[in-house]
Coordinates of N, CA and C and ligand atoms in Angstrom, one line a residue:
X59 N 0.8 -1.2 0.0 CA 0.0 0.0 0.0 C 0.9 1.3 0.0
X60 N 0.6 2.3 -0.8 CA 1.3 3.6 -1.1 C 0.2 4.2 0.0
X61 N 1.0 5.8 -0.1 CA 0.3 7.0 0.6 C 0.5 8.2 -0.7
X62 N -0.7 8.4 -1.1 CA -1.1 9.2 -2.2 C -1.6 10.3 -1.6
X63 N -1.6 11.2 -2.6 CA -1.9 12.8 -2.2 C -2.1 13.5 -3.6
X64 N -3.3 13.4 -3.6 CA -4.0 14.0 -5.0 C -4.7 15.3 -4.4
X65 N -3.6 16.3 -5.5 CA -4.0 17.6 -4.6 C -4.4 18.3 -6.0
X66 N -5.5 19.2 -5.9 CA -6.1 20.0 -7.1 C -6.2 21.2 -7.0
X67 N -6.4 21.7 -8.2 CA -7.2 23.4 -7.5 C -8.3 23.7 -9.1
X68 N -9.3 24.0 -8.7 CA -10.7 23.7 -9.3 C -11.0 25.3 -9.3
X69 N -12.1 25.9 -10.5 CA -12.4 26.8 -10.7 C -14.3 26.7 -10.2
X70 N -15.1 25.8 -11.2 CA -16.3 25.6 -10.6 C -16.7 23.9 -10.7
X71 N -15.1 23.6 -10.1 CA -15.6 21.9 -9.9 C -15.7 20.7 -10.4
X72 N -15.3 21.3 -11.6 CA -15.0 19.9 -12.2 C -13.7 19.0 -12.6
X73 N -12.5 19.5 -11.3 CA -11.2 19.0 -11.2 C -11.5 18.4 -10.2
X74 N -12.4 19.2 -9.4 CA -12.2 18.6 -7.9 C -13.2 17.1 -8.2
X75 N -14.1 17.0 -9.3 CA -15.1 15.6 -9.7 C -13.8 14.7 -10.3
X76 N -12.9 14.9 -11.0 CA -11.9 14.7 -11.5 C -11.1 13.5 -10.1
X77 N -10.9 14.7 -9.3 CA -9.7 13.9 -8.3 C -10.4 13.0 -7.7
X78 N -11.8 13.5 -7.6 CA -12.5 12.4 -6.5 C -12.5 11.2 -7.3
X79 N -12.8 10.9 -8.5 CA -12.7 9.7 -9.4 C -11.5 9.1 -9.4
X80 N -10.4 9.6 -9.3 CA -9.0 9.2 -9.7 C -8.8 8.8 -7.6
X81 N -9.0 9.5 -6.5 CA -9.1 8.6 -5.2 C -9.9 7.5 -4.9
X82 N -11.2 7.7 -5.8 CA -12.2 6.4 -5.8 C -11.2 5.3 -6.0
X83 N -10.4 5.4 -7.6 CA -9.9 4.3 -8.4 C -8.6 3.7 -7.0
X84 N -8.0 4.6 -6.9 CA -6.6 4.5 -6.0 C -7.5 3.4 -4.9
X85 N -7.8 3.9 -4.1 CA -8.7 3.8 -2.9 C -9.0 2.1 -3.3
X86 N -9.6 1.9 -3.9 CA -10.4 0.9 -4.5 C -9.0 -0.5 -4.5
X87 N -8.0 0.2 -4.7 CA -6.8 -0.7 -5.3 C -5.9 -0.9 -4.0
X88 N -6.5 -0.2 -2.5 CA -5.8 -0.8 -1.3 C -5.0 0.6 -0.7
X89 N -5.0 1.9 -1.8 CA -3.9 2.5 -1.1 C -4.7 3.8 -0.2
X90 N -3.3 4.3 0.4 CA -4.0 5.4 1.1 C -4.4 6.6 0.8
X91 N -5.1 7.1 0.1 CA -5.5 8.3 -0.8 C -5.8 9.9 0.2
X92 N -5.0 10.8 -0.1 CA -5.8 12.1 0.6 C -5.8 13.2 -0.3
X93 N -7.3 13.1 -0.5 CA -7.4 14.2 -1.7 C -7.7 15.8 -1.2
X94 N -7.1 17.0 -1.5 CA -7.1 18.0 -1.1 C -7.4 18.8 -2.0
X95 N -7.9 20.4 -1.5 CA -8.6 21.2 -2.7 C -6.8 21.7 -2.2
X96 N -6.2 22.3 -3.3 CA -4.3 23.4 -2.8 C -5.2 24.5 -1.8
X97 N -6.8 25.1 -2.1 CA -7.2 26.6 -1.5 C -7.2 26.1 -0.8
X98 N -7.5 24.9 0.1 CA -8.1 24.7 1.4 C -6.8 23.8 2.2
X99 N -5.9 23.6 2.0 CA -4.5 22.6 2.2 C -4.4 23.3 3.7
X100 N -4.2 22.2 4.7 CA -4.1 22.4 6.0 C -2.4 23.4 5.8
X101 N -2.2 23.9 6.7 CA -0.2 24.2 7.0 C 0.4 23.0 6.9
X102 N 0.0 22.3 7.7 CA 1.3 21.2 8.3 C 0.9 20.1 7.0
X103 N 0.4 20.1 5.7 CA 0.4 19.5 4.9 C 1.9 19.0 4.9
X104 N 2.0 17.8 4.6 CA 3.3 17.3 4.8 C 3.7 16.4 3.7
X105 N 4.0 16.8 2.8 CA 4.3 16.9 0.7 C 5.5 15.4 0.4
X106 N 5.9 16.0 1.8 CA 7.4 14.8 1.7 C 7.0 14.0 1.7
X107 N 6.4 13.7 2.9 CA 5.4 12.5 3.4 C 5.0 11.1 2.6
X108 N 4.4 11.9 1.7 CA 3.6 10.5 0.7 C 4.8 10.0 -0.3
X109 N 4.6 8.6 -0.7 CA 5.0 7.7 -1.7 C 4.7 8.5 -2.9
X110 N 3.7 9.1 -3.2 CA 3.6 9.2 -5.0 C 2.1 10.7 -4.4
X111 N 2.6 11.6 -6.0 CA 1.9 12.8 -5.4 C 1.3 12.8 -7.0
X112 N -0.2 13.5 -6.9 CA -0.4 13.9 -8.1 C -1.3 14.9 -7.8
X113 N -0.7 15.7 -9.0 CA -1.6 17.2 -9.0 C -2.2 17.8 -10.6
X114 N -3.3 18.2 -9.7 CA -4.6 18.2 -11.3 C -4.9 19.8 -11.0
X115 N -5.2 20.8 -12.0 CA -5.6 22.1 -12.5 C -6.9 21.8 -13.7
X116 N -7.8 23.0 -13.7 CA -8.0 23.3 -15.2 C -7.5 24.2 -15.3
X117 N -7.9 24.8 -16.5 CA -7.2 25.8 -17.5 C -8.2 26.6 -17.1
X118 N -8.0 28.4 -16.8 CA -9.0 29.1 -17.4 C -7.9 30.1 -18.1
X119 N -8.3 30.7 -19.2 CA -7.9 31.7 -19.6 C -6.2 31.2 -20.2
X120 N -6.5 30.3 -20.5 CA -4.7 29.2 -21.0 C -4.0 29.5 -20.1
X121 N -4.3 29.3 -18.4 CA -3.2 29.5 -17.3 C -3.6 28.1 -16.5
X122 N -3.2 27.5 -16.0 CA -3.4 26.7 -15.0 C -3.6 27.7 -13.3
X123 N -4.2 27.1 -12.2 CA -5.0 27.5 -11.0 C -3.2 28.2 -10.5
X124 N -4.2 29.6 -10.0 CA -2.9 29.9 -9.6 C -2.4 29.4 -8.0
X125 N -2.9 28.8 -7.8 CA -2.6 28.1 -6.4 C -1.4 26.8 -6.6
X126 N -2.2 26.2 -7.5 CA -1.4 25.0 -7.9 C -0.1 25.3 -8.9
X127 N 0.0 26.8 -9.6 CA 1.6 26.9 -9.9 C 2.2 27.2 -9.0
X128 N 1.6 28.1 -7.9 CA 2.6 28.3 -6.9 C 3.2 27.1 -6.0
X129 N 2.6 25.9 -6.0 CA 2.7 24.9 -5.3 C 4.0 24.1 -6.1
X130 N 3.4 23.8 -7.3 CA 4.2 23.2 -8.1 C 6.0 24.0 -7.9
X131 N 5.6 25.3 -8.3 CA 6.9 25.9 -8.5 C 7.6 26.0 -6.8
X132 N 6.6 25.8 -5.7 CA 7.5 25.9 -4.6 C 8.5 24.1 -4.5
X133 N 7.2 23.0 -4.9 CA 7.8 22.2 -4.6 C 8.3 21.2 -5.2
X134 N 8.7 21.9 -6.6 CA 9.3 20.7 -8.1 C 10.6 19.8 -7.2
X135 N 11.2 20.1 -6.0 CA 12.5 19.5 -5.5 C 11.6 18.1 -5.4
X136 N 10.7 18.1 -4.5 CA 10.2 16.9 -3.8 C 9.5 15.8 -4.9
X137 N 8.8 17.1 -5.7 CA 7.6 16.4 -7.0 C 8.6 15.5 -8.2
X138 N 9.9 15.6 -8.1 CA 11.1 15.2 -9.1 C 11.4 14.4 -8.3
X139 N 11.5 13.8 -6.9 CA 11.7 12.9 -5.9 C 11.2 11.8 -5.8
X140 N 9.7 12.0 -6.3 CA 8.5 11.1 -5.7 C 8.0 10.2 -7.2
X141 N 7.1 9.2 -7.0 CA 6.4 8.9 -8.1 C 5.4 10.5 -7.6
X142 N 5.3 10.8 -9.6 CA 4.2 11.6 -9.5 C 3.9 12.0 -10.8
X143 N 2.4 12.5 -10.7 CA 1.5 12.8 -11.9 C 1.0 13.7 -11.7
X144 N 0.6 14.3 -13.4 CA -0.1 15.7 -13.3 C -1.1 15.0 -14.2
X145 N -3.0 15.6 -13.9 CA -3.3 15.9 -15.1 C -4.6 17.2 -14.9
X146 N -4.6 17.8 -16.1 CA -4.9 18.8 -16.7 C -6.9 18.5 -17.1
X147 N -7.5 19.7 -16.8 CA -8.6 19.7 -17.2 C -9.3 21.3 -18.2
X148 N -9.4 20.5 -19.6 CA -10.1 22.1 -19.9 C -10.8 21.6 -20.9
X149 N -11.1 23.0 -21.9 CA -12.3 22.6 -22.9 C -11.3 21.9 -24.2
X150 N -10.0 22.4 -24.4 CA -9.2 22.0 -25.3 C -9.1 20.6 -25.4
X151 N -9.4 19.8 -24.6 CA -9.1 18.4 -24.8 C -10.4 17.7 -24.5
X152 N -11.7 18.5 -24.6 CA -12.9 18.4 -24.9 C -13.7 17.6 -26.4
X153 N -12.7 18.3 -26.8 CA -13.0 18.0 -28.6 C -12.3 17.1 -29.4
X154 N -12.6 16.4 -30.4 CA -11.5 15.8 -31.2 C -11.1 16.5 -32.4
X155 N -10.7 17.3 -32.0 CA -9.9 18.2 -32.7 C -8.3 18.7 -32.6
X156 N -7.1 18.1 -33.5 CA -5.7 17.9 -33.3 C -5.6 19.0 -33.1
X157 N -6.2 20.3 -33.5 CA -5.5 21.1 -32.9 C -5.8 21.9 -31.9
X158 N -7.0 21.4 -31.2 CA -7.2 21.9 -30.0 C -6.1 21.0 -29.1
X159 N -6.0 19.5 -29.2 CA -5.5 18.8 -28.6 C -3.9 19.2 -28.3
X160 N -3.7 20.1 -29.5 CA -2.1 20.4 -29.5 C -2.3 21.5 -28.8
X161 N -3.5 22.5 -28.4 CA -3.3 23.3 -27.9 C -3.3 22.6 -26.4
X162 N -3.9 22.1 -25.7 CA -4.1 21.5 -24.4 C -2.7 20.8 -23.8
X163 N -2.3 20.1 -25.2 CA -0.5 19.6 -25.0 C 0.4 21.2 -24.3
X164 N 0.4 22.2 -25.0 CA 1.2 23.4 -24.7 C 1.1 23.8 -23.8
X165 N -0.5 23.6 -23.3 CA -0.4 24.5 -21.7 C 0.5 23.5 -21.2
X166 N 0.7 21.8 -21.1 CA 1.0 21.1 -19.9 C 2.5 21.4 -20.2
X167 N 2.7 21.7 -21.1 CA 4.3 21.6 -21.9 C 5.4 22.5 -21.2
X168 N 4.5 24.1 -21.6 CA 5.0 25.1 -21.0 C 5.0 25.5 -19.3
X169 N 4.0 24.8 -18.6 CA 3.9 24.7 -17.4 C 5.0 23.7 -16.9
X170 N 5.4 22.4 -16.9 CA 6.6 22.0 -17.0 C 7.5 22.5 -17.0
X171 N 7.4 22.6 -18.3 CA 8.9 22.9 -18.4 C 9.5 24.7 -17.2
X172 N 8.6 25.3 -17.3 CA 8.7 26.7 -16.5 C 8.7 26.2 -14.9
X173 N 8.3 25.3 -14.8 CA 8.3 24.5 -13.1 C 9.4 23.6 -13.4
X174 N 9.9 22.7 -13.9 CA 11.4 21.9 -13.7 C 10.7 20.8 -13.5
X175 N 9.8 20.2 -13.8 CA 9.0 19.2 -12.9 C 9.3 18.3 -14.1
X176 N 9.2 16.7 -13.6 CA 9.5 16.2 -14.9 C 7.9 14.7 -14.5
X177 N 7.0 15.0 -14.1 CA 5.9 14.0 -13.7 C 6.1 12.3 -14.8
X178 N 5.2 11.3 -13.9 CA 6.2 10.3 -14.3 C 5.1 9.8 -15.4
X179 N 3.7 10.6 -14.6 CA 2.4 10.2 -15.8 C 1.6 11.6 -15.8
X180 N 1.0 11.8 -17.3 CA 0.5 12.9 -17.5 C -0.8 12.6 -18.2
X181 N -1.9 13.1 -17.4 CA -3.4 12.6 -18.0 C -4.3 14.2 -18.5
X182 N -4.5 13.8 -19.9 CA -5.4 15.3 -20.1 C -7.0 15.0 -20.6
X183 N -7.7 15.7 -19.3 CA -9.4 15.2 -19.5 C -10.1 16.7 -20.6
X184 N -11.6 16.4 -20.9 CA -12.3 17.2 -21.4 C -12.7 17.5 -19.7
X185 N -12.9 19.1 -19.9 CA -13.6 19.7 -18.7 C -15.4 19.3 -18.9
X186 N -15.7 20.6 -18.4 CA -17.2 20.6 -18.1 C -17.3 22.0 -18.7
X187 N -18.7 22.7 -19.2 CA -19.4 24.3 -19.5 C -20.6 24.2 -18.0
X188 N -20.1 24.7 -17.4 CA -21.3 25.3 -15.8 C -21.7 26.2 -16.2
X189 N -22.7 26.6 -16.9 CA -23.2 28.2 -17.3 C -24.0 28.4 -16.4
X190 N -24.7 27.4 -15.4 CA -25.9 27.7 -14.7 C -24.8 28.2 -13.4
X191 N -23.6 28.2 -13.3 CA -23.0 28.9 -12.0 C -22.0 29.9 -12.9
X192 N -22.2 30.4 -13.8 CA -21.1 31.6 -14.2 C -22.2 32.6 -14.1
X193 N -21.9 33.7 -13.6 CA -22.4 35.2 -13.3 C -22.5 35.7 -14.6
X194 N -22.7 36.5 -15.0 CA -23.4 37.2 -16.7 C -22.2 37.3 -17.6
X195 N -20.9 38.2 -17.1 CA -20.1 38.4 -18.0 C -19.1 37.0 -17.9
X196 N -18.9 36.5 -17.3 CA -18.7 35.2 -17.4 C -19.1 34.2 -18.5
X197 N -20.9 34.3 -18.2 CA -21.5 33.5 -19.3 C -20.7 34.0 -20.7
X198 N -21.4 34.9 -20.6 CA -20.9 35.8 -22.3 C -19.5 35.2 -23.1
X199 N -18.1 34.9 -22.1 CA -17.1 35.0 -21.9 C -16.9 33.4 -22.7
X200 N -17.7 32.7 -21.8 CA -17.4 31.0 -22.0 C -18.4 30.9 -23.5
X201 N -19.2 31.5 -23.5 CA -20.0 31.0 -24.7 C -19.4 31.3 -25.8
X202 N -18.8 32.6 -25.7 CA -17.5 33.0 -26.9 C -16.8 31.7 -27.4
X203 N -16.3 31.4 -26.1 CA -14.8 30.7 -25.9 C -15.2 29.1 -26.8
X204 N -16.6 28.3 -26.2 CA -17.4 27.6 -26.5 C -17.4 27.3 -27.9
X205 N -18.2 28.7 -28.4 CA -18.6 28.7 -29.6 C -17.6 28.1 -30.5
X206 N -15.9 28.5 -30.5 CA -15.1 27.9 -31.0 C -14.4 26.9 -30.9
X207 N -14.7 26.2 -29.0 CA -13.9 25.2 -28.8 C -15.3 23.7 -29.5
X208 N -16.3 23.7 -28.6 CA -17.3 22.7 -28.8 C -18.4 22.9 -29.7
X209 N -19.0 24.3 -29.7 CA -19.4 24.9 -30.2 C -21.3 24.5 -29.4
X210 N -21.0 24.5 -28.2 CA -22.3 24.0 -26.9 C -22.6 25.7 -26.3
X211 N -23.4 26.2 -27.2 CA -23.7 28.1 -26.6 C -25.1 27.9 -26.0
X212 N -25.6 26.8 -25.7 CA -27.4 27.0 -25.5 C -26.7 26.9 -23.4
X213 N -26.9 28.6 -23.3 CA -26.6 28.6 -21.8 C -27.7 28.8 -21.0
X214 N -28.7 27.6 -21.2 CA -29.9 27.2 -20.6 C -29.8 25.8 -19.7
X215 N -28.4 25.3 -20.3 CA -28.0 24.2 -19.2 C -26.7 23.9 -19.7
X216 N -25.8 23.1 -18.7 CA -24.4 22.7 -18.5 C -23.9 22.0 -19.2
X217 N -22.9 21.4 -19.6 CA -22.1 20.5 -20.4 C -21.2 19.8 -19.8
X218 N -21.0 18.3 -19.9 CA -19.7 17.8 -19.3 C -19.1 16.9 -20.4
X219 N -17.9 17.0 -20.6 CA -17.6 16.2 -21.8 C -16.4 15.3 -20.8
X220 N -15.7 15.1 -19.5 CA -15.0 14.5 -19.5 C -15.4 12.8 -19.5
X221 N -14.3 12.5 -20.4 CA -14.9 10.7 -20.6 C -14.1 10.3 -19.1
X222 N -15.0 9.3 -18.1 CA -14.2 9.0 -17.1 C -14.1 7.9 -17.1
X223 N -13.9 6.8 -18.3 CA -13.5 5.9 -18.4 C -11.8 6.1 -18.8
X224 N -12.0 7.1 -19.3 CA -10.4 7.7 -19.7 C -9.8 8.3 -18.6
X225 N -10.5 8.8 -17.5 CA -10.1 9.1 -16.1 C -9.5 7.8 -15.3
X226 N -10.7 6.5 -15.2 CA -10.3 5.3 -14.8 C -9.1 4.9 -14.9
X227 N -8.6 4.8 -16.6 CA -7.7 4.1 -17.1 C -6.3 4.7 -16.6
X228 N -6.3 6.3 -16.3 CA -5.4 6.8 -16.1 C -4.9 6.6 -14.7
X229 N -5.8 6.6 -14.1 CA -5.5 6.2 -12.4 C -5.3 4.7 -12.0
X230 N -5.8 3.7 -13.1 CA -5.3 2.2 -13.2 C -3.4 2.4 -13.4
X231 N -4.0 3.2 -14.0 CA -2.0 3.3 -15.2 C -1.2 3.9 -13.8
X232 N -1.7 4.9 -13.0 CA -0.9 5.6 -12.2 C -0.8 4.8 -11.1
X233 N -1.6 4.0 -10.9 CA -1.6 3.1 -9.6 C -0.9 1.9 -10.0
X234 N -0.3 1.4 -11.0 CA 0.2 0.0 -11.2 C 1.5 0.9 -11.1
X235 N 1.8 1.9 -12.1 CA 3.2 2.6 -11.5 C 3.7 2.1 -10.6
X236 N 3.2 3.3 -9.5 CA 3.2 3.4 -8.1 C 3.7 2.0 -7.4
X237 N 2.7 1.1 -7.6 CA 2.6 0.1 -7.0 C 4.3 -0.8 -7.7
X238 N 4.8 -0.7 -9.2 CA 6.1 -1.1 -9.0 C 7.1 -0.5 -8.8
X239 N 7.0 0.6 -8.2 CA 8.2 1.0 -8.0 C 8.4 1.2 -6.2
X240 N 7.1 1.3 -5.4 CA 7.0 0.6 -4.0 C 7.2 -0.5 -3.8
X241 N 7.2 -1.7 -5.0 CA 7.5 -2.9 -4.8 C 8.7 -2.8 -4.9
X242 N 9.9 -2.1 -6.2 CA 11.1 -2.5 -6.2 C 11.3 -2.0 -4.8
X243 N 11.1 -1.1 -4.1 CA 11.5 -0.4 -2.7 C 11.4 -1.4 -2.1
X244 N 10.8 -2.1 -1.7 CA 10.2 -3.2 -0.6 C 11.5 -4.2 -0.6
Ligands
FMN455 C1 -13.3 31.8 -17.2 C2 -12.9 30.5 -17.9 C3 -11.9 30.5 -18.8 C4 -11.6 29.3 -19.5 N1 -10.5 29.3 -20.4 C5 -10.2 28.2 -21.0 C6 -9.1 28.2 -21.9 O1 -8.4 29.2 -22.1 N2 -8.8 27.0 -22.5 C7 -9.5 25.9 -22.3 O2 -9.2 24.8 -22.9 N3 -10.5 25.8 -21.4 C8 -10.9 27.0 -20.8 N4 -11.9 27.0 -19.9 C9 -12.7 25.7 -19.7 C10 -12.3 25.1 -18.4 O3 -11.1 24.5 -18.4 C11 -13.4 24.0 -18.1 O4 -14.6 24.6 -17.9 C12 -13.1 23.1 -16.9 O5 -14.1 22.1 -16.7 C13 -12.9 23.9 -15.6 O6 -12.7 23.1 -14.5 P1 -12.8 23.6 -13.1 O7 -14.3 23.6 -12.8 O8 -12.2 22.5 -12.2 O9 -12.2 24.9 -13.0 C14 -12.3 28.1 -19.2 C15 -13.3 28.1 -18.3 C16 -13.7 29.3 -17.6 C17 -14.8 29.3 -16.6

């Protein structure tokens, strides 16, 4: 059994649906999962601590959560130490479209590479459209953005495109990792 620490930082929630799926999977497979929102992260969080760390963002505005760069960039020493994984949530990898997909590749690329992190697995989901919780100029803002990414503008109800069987598979993949490289340890 590992000690995992799946830590996120979420805009309206659908990274934080994200991590809880990927602690379900872990969880399910014997280990010790503690999943954290970065806004809400106790002090004495203790980063060293765990066998294998993964950390999830979406995208707004082509930036990842600014919580979780600052985290990343405080703690690339430990996250280059450990087993560990990023993955990414936005509308870019919503679509099947190569070049949205190349665009969703760049954010994780240039966030890397600007943090020194070198993660051992990298998972990129389709987000979610919450129009029923974005305030007015918000709505306006994402239906723009929409129009071109999915092209889902009817902001009379929400949209979720992440497939979470592709969620599953990635937390299967992250957890057999994990689990041989605690075994070579053993
Ligand atoms: C204000 C705003 C800006 C966004 N900008 C982008 C963007 O630049 N690129 C993209 O691929 N997705 C963008 N998205 C889509 C989000 O990544 C998607 O809604 C995701 O599900 C958000 O996850 P969260 O609820 O965990 O923050 C944006 C969403 C919002 C609300």
């Amino acid at each position: 059994m590992a000690s995992i620490l799946v830590l996120f930082g979420t805009g309206e929630g659908q990274t934080a649906k994200v991590a809880a799926r990927i602690d379900g999977v872990l969880t399910d497979r014997g280990h010790d999962v503690s999943t954290v929102d970065v806004e809400s992260r106790p002090a004495e969080l203790d980063v060293e601590g765990f066998d294998a760390i993964l950390v999830g963002s979406s995208i707004h505005l082509g930036k990842h959560h600014e919580a979780i760069r600052a985290f990343v960039a405080e703690n690339s020493e430990v996250l280059n130490a450990r087993v560990s994984g990023f993955f990414q949530v936005s509308l870019s990898s919503a679509v099947d479209d190569p070049e949205r997909h190349a665009e969703a590749a760049q954010y994780v690329d240039e966030f890397l590479e600007g943090a020194g992190w070198h993660p051992d697995r990298i998972g990129l989901f389709g987000g979610a459209l919450r129009y029923s919780k974005y305030g007015f100029l918000k709505r306006l803002m994402l239906k723009r953005i929409a129009k071109d990414a999915t092209g889902d503008v009817d902001t009379s109800r929400d949209y979720e495109y992440t497939d979470w069987d592709e969620v599953d598979a990635f937390s299967a993949d992250f957890a057999g990792f994990v689990e041989n490289r605690i075994g070579d340890r053993e």
